[in-house]
CSV table of C-alpha atoms in Angstrom, one decimal:
chain,number,residue,atom,x,y,z
A,1,MET,CA,89.6,62.7,29.7
A,2,THR,CA,91.2,59.9,31.7
A,3,ARG,CA,94.5,60.2,32.9
A,4,GLU,CA,95.7,57.6,30.3
A,5,LYS,CA,94.2,59.6,27.4
A,6,LEU,CA,96.1,62.7,28.6
A,7,ILE,CA,99.4,60.9,29.1
A,8,ALA,CA,99.0,59.2,25.7
A,9,LYS,CA,98.4,62.6,24.1
A,10,VAL,CA,101.6,64.1,25.9
A,11,ASN,CA,103.6,61.2,25.1
A,12,GLN,CA,102.6,61.4,21.3
A,13,ILE,CA,104.6,64.7,21.3
A,14,PHE,CA,107.8,63.2,22.6
A,15,VAL,CA,107.6,60.3,20.2
A,16,GLU,CA,106.5,62.3,17.0
A,17,GLN,CA,108.4,65.6,17.8
A,18,PHE,CA,111.4,64.2,19.6
A,19,GLU,CA,111.6,60.9,18.0
A,20,LEU,CA,112.0,59.0,21.6
A,21,ASP,CA,111.2,55.3,22.0
A,22,PRO,CA,107.7,55.1,23.7
A,23,ALA,CA,109.5,52.5,26.1
A,24,GLU,CA,111.4,55.4,27.7
A,25,LEU,CA,108.7,57.7,28.7
A,26,THR,CA,108.3,56.9,32.2
A,27,PRO,CA,107.0,59.9,34.5
A,28,GLU,CA,110.1,60.2,36.4
A,29,LYS,CA,112.4,61.1,33.5
A,30,ARG,CA,114.0,64.4,33.4
A,31,ILE,CA,113.4,65.8,30.3
A,32,PHE,CA,116.6,67.8,30.0
A,33,GLU,CA,119.0,65.0,31.5
A,34,ASP,CA,117.3,62.0,30.4
A,35,PHE,CA,116.0,63.1,27.0
A,36,ALA,CA,118.6,65.6,26.2
A,37,LEU,CA,116.1,68.3,25.4
A,38,ASP,CA,117.1,71.7,25.3
A,39,SER,CA,115.8,75.4,25.1
A,40,LEU,CA,114.8,75.2,21.4
A,41,ASP,CA,113.2,72.0,22.3
A,42,ILE,CA,111.1,73.4,24.8
A,43,VAL,CA,109.8,76.1,22.5
A,44,ASP,CA,108.6,73.0,20.4
A,45,LEU,CA,107.2,71.3,23.3
A,46,ILE,CA,105.1,74.2,24.0
A,47,THR,CA,103.9,74.3,20.5
A,48,GLY,CA,103.0,70.6,20.6
A,49,LEU,CA,101.2,71.0,23.8
A,50,GLN,CA,99.2,74.0,22.4
A,51,ARG,CA,98.4,71.8,19.4
A,52,GLN,CA,97.3,68.8,21.4
A,53,PHE,CA,95.3,70.7,24.0
A,54,GLY,CA,94.2,73.7,22.2
A,55,VAL,CA,95.1,76.3,24.8
A,56,SER,CA,97.9,79.1,24.8
A,57,LEU,CA,100.9,78.3,26.8
A,58,ARG,CA,103.3,80.8,26.0
A,59,GLU,CA,102.7,83.0,28.8
A,60,ASN,CA,102.0,80.3,31.4
A,61,LYS,CA,104.6,80.6,34.0
A,62,ASP,CA,104.2,77.0,35.2
A,63,VAL,CA,106.0,75.9,32.0
A,64,LEU,CA,109.1,77.1,33.5
A,65,ALA,CA,109.1,74.9,36.6
A,66,ILE,CA,108.9,71.7,34.1
A,67,ARG,CA,111.7,69.2,34.8
A,68,THR,CA,110.3,65.8,34.4
A,69,LEU,CA,107.6,64.1,32.1
A,70,GLN,CA,105.6,63.8,35.4
A,71,ASP,CA,105.5,67.7,35.7
A,72,ILE,CA,104.1,67.9,32.0
A,73,TYR,CA,101.4,65.5,33.0
A,74,ASP,CA,100.6,67.6,36.1
A,75,LEU,CA,100.3,70.8,34.2
A,76,CYS,CA,98.2,69.5,31.6
A,77,GLU,CA,95.8,67.7,34.1
A,78,LYS,CA,95.7,71.2,35.8
A,79,LEU,CA,94.9,72.9,32.4
A,80,VAL,CA,92.0,70.4,32.1
A,81,ALA,CA,90.5,70.8,35.3
A,82,GLU,CA,90.7,74.6,35.1
A,83,ASN,CA,89.1,74.6,31.8
A,84,PRO,CA,85.7,73.0,31.4
A,85,ASP,CA,85.4,73.6,27.6
A,86,LEU,CA,88.9,71.8,27.3
A,87,ARG,CA,87.5,69.2,29.6
A,88,ALA,CA,84.5,68.7,27.5
A,89,LYS,CA,86.3,68.8,24.0
A,90,ILE,CA,89.0,66.1,24.8
A,91,SER,CA,86.8,63.8,26.9
A,92,ASP,CA,85.2,62.5,23.9
B,1,MET,CA,123.5,60.9,-6.6
B,2,PRO,CA,120.2,60.0,-8.4
B,3,GLU,CA,120.2,61.9,-11.9
B,4,TRP,CA,116.9,62.9,-13.7
B,5,GLN,CA,113.9,62.0,-11.9
B,6,GLY,CA,111.9,63.3,-14.8
B,7,GLN,CA,109.4,66.2,-14.9
B,8,ILE,CA,108.0,67.2,-11.6
B,9,PRO,CA,105.0,69.7,-11.0
B,10,VAL,CA,106.6,72.5,-9.2
B,11,GLY,CA,104.9,75.7,-9.3
B,12,PRO,CA,101.9,76.6,-11.5
B,13,ASP,CA,103.1,74.6,-14.3
B,14,ASN,CA,104.9,71.3,-14.8
B,15,VAL,CA,108.7,72.4,-15.3
B,16,THR,CA,112.0,70.5,-15.8
B,17,ALA,CA,113.8,69.9,-12.7
B,18,ALA,CA,115.8,67.2,-11.3
B,19,PRO,CA,115.2,66.7,-7.5
B,20,VAL,CA,117.3,64.3,-5.2
B,21,GLU,CA,115.0,61.8,-3.5
B,22,LEU,CA,116.6,61.2,-0.1
B,23,PRO,CA,116.0,57.6,1.5
B,24,PRO,CA,114.5,58.5,4.9
B,25,GLU,CA,117.0,56.3,6.6
B,26,MET,CA,119.8,58.5,5.1
B,27,SER,CA,118.1,61.6,6.7
B,28,LYS,CA,117.8,59.7,9.8
B,29,SER,CA,121.3,58.9,10.0
B,30,ILE,CA,121.9,62.5,11.2
B,31,THR,CA,120.4,62.5,14.7
B,32,ARG,CA,117.5,64.6,15.5
B,33,HIS,CA,119.4,66.9,17.5
B,34,TYR,CA,121.3,68.0,14.5
B,35,ARG,CA,118.5,67.4,11.9
B,36,ARG,CA,116.1,69.7,13.4
B,37,SER,CA,118.0,72.9,12.3
B,38,MET,CA,118.4,71.7,8.8
B,39,GLY,CA,116.2,72.4,5.8
B,40,ASN,CA,117.2,70.0,2.7
B,41,ALA,CA,120.0,72.3,1.7
B,42,ALA,CA,121.8,71.7,5.1
B,43,LEU,CA,120.9,68.2,5.2
B,44,PHE,CA,122.4,67.5,1.7
B,45,ALA,CA,125.6,69.5,2.7
B,46,THR,CA,126.0,67.7,5.9
B,47,LEU,CA,125.6,64.4,4.2
B,48,ALA,CA,128.2,65.3,1.6
B,49,ALA,CA,130.5,66.7,4.4
B,50,GLN,CA,130.3,63.3,6.2
B,51,ALA,CA,131.6,61.5,3.1
B,52,ALA,CA,134.4,64.3,2.4
B,53,VAL,CA,135.7,63.9,6.2
B,54,GLU,CA,135.7,60.4,5.8
B,55,GLN,CA,137.6,60.1,2.4
B,56,SER,CA,139.8,62.9,4.1
B,57,GLY,CA,140.8,60.6,7.4
B,58,LEU,CA,140.5,63.9,9.2
B,59,SER,CA,140.0,62.9,13.0
B,60,ALA,CA,137.5,64.3,15.4
B,61,ALA,CA,140.3,66.4,17.3
B,62,GLU,CA,141.6,67.8,14.2
B,63,LEU,CA,138.1,69.1,13.4
B,64,SER,CA,137.7,70.7,16.6
B,65,GLY,CA,140.9,71.8,17.5
B,66,GLY,CA,140.3,75.5,16.3
B,67,ARG,CA,142.2,75.5,13.1
B,68,THR,CA,139.6,73.9,11.2
B,69,GLY,CA,137.1,76.2,9.3
B,70,CYS,CA,134.0,75.8,7.2
B,71,VAL,CA,132.7,77.8,4.5
B,72,ILE,CA,129.8,76.4,2.7
B,73,SER,CA,127.0,78.6,0.9
B,74,SER,CA,123.5,78.1,-1.0
B,75,THR,CA,121.7,80.6,-2.9
B,76,ILE,CA,118.8,80.6,-0.2
B,77,GLY,CA,119.5,78.9,3.1
B,78,SER,CA,116.7,76.7,2.4
B,79,SER,CA,114.2,77.9,-0.1
B,80,SER,CA,111.8,75.0,0.8
B,81,GLU,CA,111.8,76.3,4.5
B,82,VAL,CA,111.5,79.9,3.1
B,83,TYR,CA,108.4,78.8,1.1
B,84,GLU,CA,106.8,77.1,4.0
B,85,SER,CA,107.3,80.0,6.6
B,86,THR,CA,105.8,82.8,4.1
B,87,LYS,CA,102.9,80.4,3.8
B,88,ALA,CA,102.7,80.1,7.5
B,89,VAL,CA,102.6,83.9,8.0
B,90,ILE,CA,100.1,84.3,5.2
B,91,GLU,CA,98.0,81.8,6.8
B,92,LYS,CA,98.5,83.4,10.4
B,93,ARG,CA,100.0,80.1,11.8
B,94,PHE,CA,103.5,81.0,12.4
B,95,ASN,CA,103.3,79.8,16.1
B,96,GLU,CA,102.8,76.2,14.5
B,97,LEU,CA,106.2,76.2,13.1
B,98,SER,CA,109.3,74.8,14.6
B,99,ALA,CA,111.4,76.8,17.0
B,100,CYS,CA,114.3,76.0,14.6
B,101,GLN,CA,112.7,77.3,11.4
B,102,PHE,CA,114.5,80.5,11.3
B,103,PHE,CA,117.9,78.4,11.4
B,104,ARG,CA,116.6,76.6,8.5
B,105,ILE,CA,116.2,79.6,6.3
B,106,VAL,CA,119.2,81.8,7.2
B,107,SER,CA,121.7,82.3,4.4
B,108,HIS,CA,124.6,80.5,6.5
B,109,SER,CA,122.3,77.4,7.5
B,110,SER,CA,124.4,74.9,5.8
B,111,ALA,CA,127.7,76.3,7.0
B,112,PHE,CA,126.7,76.3,10.8
B,113,ASN,CA,124.8,73.1,10.5
B,114,VAL,CA,127.9,71.4,9.2
B,115,ALA,CA,130.3,73.2,11.6
B,116,ASN,CA,127.8,72.2,14.6
B,117,PHE,CA,127.7,68.5,13.3
B,118,PHE,CA,131.3,68.1,13.5
B,119,GLY,CA,132.1,70.5,16.3
B,120,ILE,CA,134.2,72.6,13.9
B,121,ASN,CA,135.1,75.8,16.1
B,122,GLY,CA,137.4,78.0,13.6
B,123,VAL,CA,136.3,80.3,10.9
B,124,GLN,CA,132.6,79.9,9.7
B,125,LEU,CA,131.9,81.7,6.5
B,126,SER,CA,129.1,81.6,3.9
B,127,PRO,CA,129.8,83.8,0.8
B,128,CYS,CA,126.3,83.3,-1.0
B,129,SER,CA,126.4,84.4,-4.8
B,130,ALA,CA,123.8,82.3,-6.3
B,131,CYS,CA,125.3,79.9,-8.6
B,132,ALA,CA,129.0,80.9,-7.9
B,133,SER,CA,128.4,80.4,-4.1
B,134,SER,CA,130.3,77.1,-3.9
B,135,LEU,CA,133.3,77.8,-6.2
B,136,GLN,CA,133.6,81.2,-4.2
B,137,SER,CA,133.3,79.3,-0.8
B,138,ILE,CA,136.4,77.0,-2.2
B,139,GLY,CA,138.1,80.2,-3.4
B,140,LEU,CA,137.4,81.9,0.0
B,141,ALA,CA,138.9,78.9,2.0
B,142,TYR,CA,141.9,78.7,-0.3
B,143,GLU,CA,142.7,82.6,0.4
B,144,GLN,CA,142.2,81.9,4.3
B,145,ILE,CA,144.5,78.9,4.3
B,146,LEU,CA,147.2,80.8,2.3
B,147,ALA,CA,146.8,83.7,4.7
B,148,GLY,CA,147.7,81.2,7.4
B,149,ARG,CA,144.4,81.7,9.3
B,150,GLN,CA,143.3,78.2,9.2
B,151,GLU,CA,144.8,75.0,8.2
B,152,VAL,CA,142.0,72.9,7.0
B,153,PHE,CA,138.6,73.9,5.6
B,154,LEU,CA,135.2,72.1,4.7
B,155,ALA,CA,134.4,74.0,1.7
B,156,GLY,CA,131.6,73.9,-0.8
B,157,GLY,CA,127.7,74.4,-1.2
B,158,SER,CA,124.5,73.1,-1.5
B,159,ASP,CA,121.1,73.9,-2.7
B,160,GLU,CA,117.4,72.9,-3.3
B,161,VAL,CA,114.9,72.4,-6.1
B,162,THR,CA,111.8,74.7,-5.2
B,163,PRO,CA,108.9,76.4,-6.8
B,164,ILE,CA,110.9,79.8,-5.6
B,165,VAL,CA,113.8,79.0,-7.6
B,166,VAL,CA,112.3,77.1,-10.7
B,167,SER,CA,109.3,79.4,-11.0
B,168,SER,CA,112.1,82.4,-11.0
B,169,PHE,CA,114.0,80.8,-13.8
B,170,ARG,CA,111.0,80.3,-15.9
B,171,HIS,CA,109.8,83.5,-15.6
B,172,LEU,CA,113.0,84.9,-16.9
B,173,TYR,CA,112.8,82.3,-20.0
B,174,ALA,CA,115.9,80.6,-18.7
B,175,LEU,CA,114.3,77.1,-17.8
B,176,ALA,CA,114.4,74.5,-20.6
B,177,ASP,CA,110.9,73.9,-22.2
B,178,SER,CA,111.5,72.0,-25.4
B,179,ARG,CA,108.4,69.9,-26.2
B,180,GLU,CA,110.9,67.7,-28.9
B,181,LEU,CA,113.3,66.7,-26.1
B,182,MET,CA,113.0,64.1,-23.4
B,183,PRO,CA,113.4,65.6,-19.9
B,184,GLN,CA,116.8,63.7,-19.6
B,185,GLU,CA,117.5,65.5,-22.9
B,186,GLN,CA,116.8,69.2,-21.9
B,187,SER,CA,120.0,70.1,-20.3
B,188,ARG,CA,122.6,70.4,-23.1
B,189,PRO,CA,125.0,72.8,-22.9
B,190,PHE,CA,126.9,74.0,-25.9
B,191,ASP,CA,124.4,72.4,-28.1
B,192,ALA,CA,122.5,73.8,-31.2
B,193,ARG,CA,119.2,72.6,-29.7
B,194,ARG,CA,119.8,74.1,-26.1
B,195,CYS,CA,116.9,76.1,-24.8
B,196,GLY,CA,117.3,76.5,-21.1
B,197,LEU,CA,118.7,75.2,-17.9
B,198,VAL,CA,117.3,72.4,-15.6
B,199,CYS,CA,117.3,72.8,-12.0
B,200,GLY,CA,119.2,70.1,-9.9
B,201,GLU,CA,119.9,70.0,-6.1
B,202,GLY,CA,122.5,68.6,-3.9
B,203,ALA,CA,125.8,69.5,-2.3
B,204,GLY,CA,129.2,69.4,-2.9
B,205,ILE,CA,132.0,69.6,0.0
B,206,LEU,CA,135.7,69.5,-0.5
B,207,VAL,CA,138.3,69.2,2.1
B,208,LEU,CA,140.9,71.8,1.6
B,209,GLU,CA,144.3,71.6,3.7
B,210,GLU,CA,147.3,73.4,3.9
B,211,TYR,CA,150.0,71.2,2.1
B,212,GLU,CA,152.4,70.7,4.7
B,213,HIS,CA,149.7,69.8,7.3
B,214,ALA,CA,148.3,67.3,4.8
B,215,GLN,CA,151.7,65.7,4.0
B,216,ARG,CA,152.3,65.3,7.9
B,217,ARG,CA,149.3,63.2,8.4
B,218,ASN,CA,149.7,61.3,5.0
B,219,ALA,CA,146.3,62.7,3.7
B,220,PRO,CA,144.9,61.5,0.3
B,221,ILE,CA,145.9,64.4,-1.6
B,222,LEU,CA,143.6,64.6,-4.7
B,223,ALA,CA,144.6,68.0,-6.3
B,224,GLU,CA,146.4,71.3,-5.3
B,225,ILE,CA,144.4,74.5,-5.6
B,226,ALA,CA,146.9,76.7,-7.5
B,227,GLY,CA,144.9,79.9,-8.1
B,228,TYR,CA,141.6,81.5,-7.8
B,229,ALA,CA,139.9,84.8,-8.8
B,230,THR,CA,136.5,86.1,-8.7
B,231,ASN,CA,135.1,89.4,-10.4
B,232,CYS,CA,131.8,91.0,-11.3
B,233,THR,CA,130.3,92.8,-14.2
B,234,GLY,CA,129.3,95.8,-12.5
B,235,SER,CA,126.6,96.5,-15.2
B,236,GLN,CA,124.5,93.4,-15.4
B,237,ILE,CA,122.6,91.5,-13.1
B,238,SER,CA,121.2,88.9,-15.4
B,239,GLN,CA,123.5,88.6,-18.3
B,240,SER,CA,126.7,86.9,-18.6
B,241,ASP,CA,129.2,88.8,-20.1
B,242,SER,CA,132.2,87.4,-22.1
B,243,SER,CA,134.8,90.3,-21.3
B,244,SER,CA,134.3,89.7,-17.7
B,245,ILE,CA,134.2,85.9,-17.7
B,246,GLU,CA,137.7,86.2,-19.7
B,247,SER,CA,139.1,88.6,-17.2
B,248,CYS,CA,138.3,86.4,-14.3
B,249,MET,CA,139.9,83.3,-15.9
B,250,ARG,CA,142.9,85.3,-16.7
B,251,LEU,CA,143.1,86.3,-13.1
B,252,ALA,CA,142.8,83.1,-11.7
B,253,LEU,CA,145.6,81.8,-14.3
B,254,ASP,CA,147.7,84.7,-13.0
B,255,ASP,CA,147.3,83.8,-9.4
B,256,ALA,CA,148.0,80.2,-10.1
B,257,GLN,CA,151.2,81.5,-12.2
B,258,VAL,CA,149.9,79.2,-15.1
B,259,SER,CA,150.1,80.0,-18.8
B,260,THR,CA,147.2,79.2,-21.0
B,261,ASP,CA,149.3,76.5,-22.7
B,262,GLU,CA,149.6,74.5,-19.4
B,263,VAL,CA,145.9,74.0,-19.0
B,264,ASP,CA,144.5,70.4,-19.8
B,265,TYR,CA,140.8,70.9,-19.2
B,266,ILE,CA,138.1,73.6,-18.8
B,267,SER,CA,135.2,72.5,-16.6
B,268,ALA,CA,133.0,75.2,-17.8
B,269,HIS,CA,129.7,76.8,-15.9
B,270,ALA,CA,127.7,76.4,-19.0
B,271,THR,CA,124.1,75.8,-17.8
B,272,SER,CA,122.5,75.1,-21.4
B,273,THR,CA,120.9,78.8,-21.5
B,274,VAL,CA,121.3,80.3,-25.0
B,275,ALA,CA,122.8,83.6,-23.8
B,276,GLY,CA,124.9,82.2,-21.1
B,277,ASP,CA,126.8,79.4,-22.9
B,278,ARG,CA,127.2,81.8,-26.0
B,279,GLU,CA,129.1,84.4,-23.6
B,280,GLU,CA,131.1,81.7,-22.0
B,281,ALA,CA,132.1,80.0,-25.4
B,282,ALA,CA,133.3,83.5,-26.6
B,283,ALA,CA,135.4,84.0,-23.2
B,284,ILE,CA,136.9,80.7,-23.4
B,285,ARG,CA,137.6,81.0,-27.4
B,286,ALA,CA,139.3,84.4,-26.7
B,287,ILE,CA,141.8,82.8,-24.3
B,288,PHE,CA,142.4,79.3,-25.5
B,289,ALA,CA,140.9,79.0,-29.0
B,290,ASP,CA,140.5,75.3,-29.8
B,291,ARG,CA,143.4,74.1,-27.8
B,292,VAL,CA,141.9,72.7,-24.6
B,293,PRO,CA,139.2,70.3,-24.3
B,294,VAL,CA,136.2,72.2,-22.5
B,295,SER,CA,133.0,70.3,-21.1
B,296,SER,CA,130.1,71.2,-18.7
B,297,CYS,CA,128.7,68.6,-16.0
B,298,LYS,CA,125.2,70.2,-16.2
B,299,GLY,CA,124.3,67.9,-19.2
B,300,HIS,CA,124.7,65.1,-16.6
B,301,LEU,CA,123.6,66.8,-13.3
B,302,GLY,CA,121.3,69.7,-14.4
B,303,HIS,CA,122.2,73.1,-12.7
B,304,THR,CA,122.6,72.5,-8.9
B,305,LEU,CA,122.7,76.2,-8.5
B,306,GLY,CA,124.8,77.2,-5.4
B,307,ALA,CA,125.9,73.6,-5.1
B,308,SER,CA,127.3,73.2,-8.8
B,309,GLY,CA,130.7,75.1,-8.5
B,310,ALA,CA,131.7,72.3,-5.8
B,311,LEU,CA,129.8,69.4,-7.1
B,312,GLU,CA,131.3,70.0,-10.3
B,313,SER,CA,134.9,70.5,-8.7
B,314,ALA,CA,134.5,67.1,-7.2
B,315,ALA,CA,133.9,65.8,-10.9
B,316,VAL,CA,137.1,67.5,-12.1
B,317,LEU,CA,139.1,65.7,-9.4
B,318,GLU,CA,137.7,62.4,-10.3
B,319,MET,CA,138.7,63.2,-13.9
B,320,ILE,CA,142.1,64.2,-12.9
B,321,ARG,CA,142.2,61.0,-10.8
B,322,HIS,CA,141.3,58.7,-13.8
B,323,GLY,CA,143.0,60.6,-16.3
B,324,VAL,CA,139.8,61.1,-18.4
B,325,ILE,CA,137.7,64.1,-19.6
B,326,LEU,CA,134.0,63.5,-19.7
B,327,PRO,CA,132.3,65.2,-22.4
B,328,THR,CA,129.1,67.5,-22.0
B,329,GLY,CA,126.1,65.4,-21.5
B,330,ASN,CA,123.7,65.7,-24.4
B,331,LEU,CA,125.8,67.5,-26.6
B,332,GLU,CA,125.0,66.1,-30.2
B,333,GLN,CA,125.8,69.2,-32.6
B,334,VAL,CA,127.7,72.3,-31.4
B,335,ALA,CA,125.8,75.4,-31.6
B,336,GLU,CA,127.0,78.0,-34.3
B,337,ASP,CA,127.6,80.5,-31.3
B,338,CYS,CA,129.8,77.9,-29.4
B,339,ALA,CA,131.8,77.1,-32.3
B,340,GLY,CA,135.7,77.2,-32.2
B,341,LEU,CA,136.2,75.4,-29.1
B,342,ASN,CA,137.5,71.9,-28.3
B,343,LEU,CA,134.3,70.3,-27.2
B,344,PRO,CA,134.6,66.6,-27.0
B,345,LEU,CA,131.5,64.4,-27.9
B,346,ALA,CA,133.0,61.2,-26.0
B,347,PRO,CA,135.3,60.5,-23.3
B,348,VAL,CA,138.9,61.7,-23.7
B,349,GLN,CA,141.7,59.8,-22.2
B,350,ARG,CA,144.5,62.5,-21.3
B,351,GLN,CA,146.4,63.1,-18.2
B,352,ILE,CA,144.9,66.5,-16.7
B,353,LYS,CA,147.9,68.1,-14.9
B,354,THR,CA,146.1,71.5,-14.8
B,355,ALA,CA,142.3,72.2,-14.6
B,356,LEU,CA,140.2,75.3,-14.8
B,357,LYS,CA,136.7,75.5,-13.5
B,358,ASN,CA,134.3,78.4,-13.9
B,359,CYS,CA,131.2,79.6,-12.2
B,360,ILE,CA,129.0,82.6,-13.5
B,361,ALA,CA,125.9,83.8,-11.4
B,362,PHE,CA,123.0,86.3,-11.4
B,363,GLY,CA,124.3,89.5,-10.1
B,364,GLY,CA,127.0,89.4,-12.6
B,365,VAL,CA,129.5,87.3,-10.4
B,366,ASN,CA,132.1,85.3,-12.1
B,367,ALA,CA,134.5,82.8,-10.3
B,368,SER,CA,137.6,80.8,-11.7
B,369,LEU,CA,139.6,78.2,-9.9
B,370,VAL,CA,142.7,76.5,-11.0
B,371,PHE,CA,143.5,72.8,-9.9
B,372,LYS,CA,146.8,71.2,-10.5
B,373,MET,CA,147.5,67.6,-10.2
B,374,PRO,CA,149.3,66.8,-6.9
B,375,ALA,CA,153.1,66.6,-7.2
C-alpha cells in the first residue's frame, strides 16, 4: 500500500465519521485541540481504523500516544509493516 | 410538521404510521458534537427546544445559570437505536457501533441531549410513562417551579415511529386497519368508524417559567398552568378505565381551584381506539356532560406517543391564543359509545379562558393539566 492510499483511508474516517473538511486534514493537526475530538470520538476512531484496516486495536497501547493526524498515519504504517497479510490485502 | 406521509412498511406487514421526514439540512443544523449522541427522538426534542427557546427569548445566561431545568421524556429513549443495537448484538457486530450508541438508547436521552445542547445545568428529569410521558414532564416541571426548586424549565417529550412500537400496537389489536378508509382517514377519535390508532412521531417542548420571573423579563406569556394531577388505575396495564380518568381530571381541577363550569375546552387524549375513547368519553361525560367542547388532536397528527401530551398542549396554547377550538380530525359521525359529549365537527370561535388537557397511557397511567389564559 502506498503511503498516499494509507493516508486516504485514515482521512476517509475523519471526513465521514467526524464530518471534517478534507482541506483541514494536514498531518500536523492535533486531533483533540484542532478537531475538537474527545474520548468518545477516540472510541469511534478506533472502530473506524479497525474497519478500514481489518485489525483489532482495542488493546493496542500505541493508540494512547496518538496526538496528531501524523501519529495516526505512523501507527497505521507500523500496523501494515508488522502484518504481511494486511500489507498484501490492502496493497490491491 | 409534515402530516400523513401515508402507509409505510414497518415490521412484518404494511401498517399505518405517520413518520416525520426530517430534511438532512435540518438535522445537520445540530453540530456533530451534539448530534452524535442523539437518536431521532432526541433530535426531534432538540429541534423543538430550539424553536421554544427562540420564541421564549430566554438568553444563554438564563439557560445555564443553574436556575433552569430540563424535563423531557419518551416512551423509549430511541426505539430505532434499540432496534439497531439489538440487531448488532444478535449479528455479533456490536463493536462496530458508535461509542454514543448507549447515549441514544437510554430513557433520558432526550432530556440530557437537550440540556447538554443548551448548557442547562439545573435539575434534569425524565418521567417516562409511555403516552403520558410528556404531560407528566410538564406537570413535574410545574411542581418543581411551585416548590421553588427552579425558575425555568424546558419541558415536554419526544418519540419515534419504529417497528418495535407499531408492531406492538398491532399485536394488541390497537392499530387502525380499516380497508375502507384512506391512510389519512384512519385516525378518527370518537367516530363511529374508528378502529384503532395511527402512530405518529415528533416532539413537543414548552418553556415553563415562574410567573414573576417571566414578568420581569417581559417574556411572551402564552398561558398559565393552573393545576396538574396524575394517578393510575392500580389494576390494569392496558385498558383505560373511566373512573380513574375521572378522578384524575377532578384532582387537576381541584389543584387549579377551578370549577367544572369554568372549563371552556377539553383536549382529550382520545387515540381512536374503540375502548380507550369510550372510557375517556365516559369520564368526561360524568363530569361535564355535554357542556364543554371536547376534541382530540390525534385525528390530525396521529398518536405521537410520548410526545403527544406536549405537542397537543402546544396546540391548546395556539387555540387559546387564536380563540378557536379545532374539531377532531376525521370525526364525521359520533359513535354511540361516545355520545352525550360536546364534540364539535367544525372550528368553534370561542374565548378559551380555561382548558383541560388529558393523557392516558399503558401501565394504567393518567395525567391531566389545567391551562388558564394569561391575566
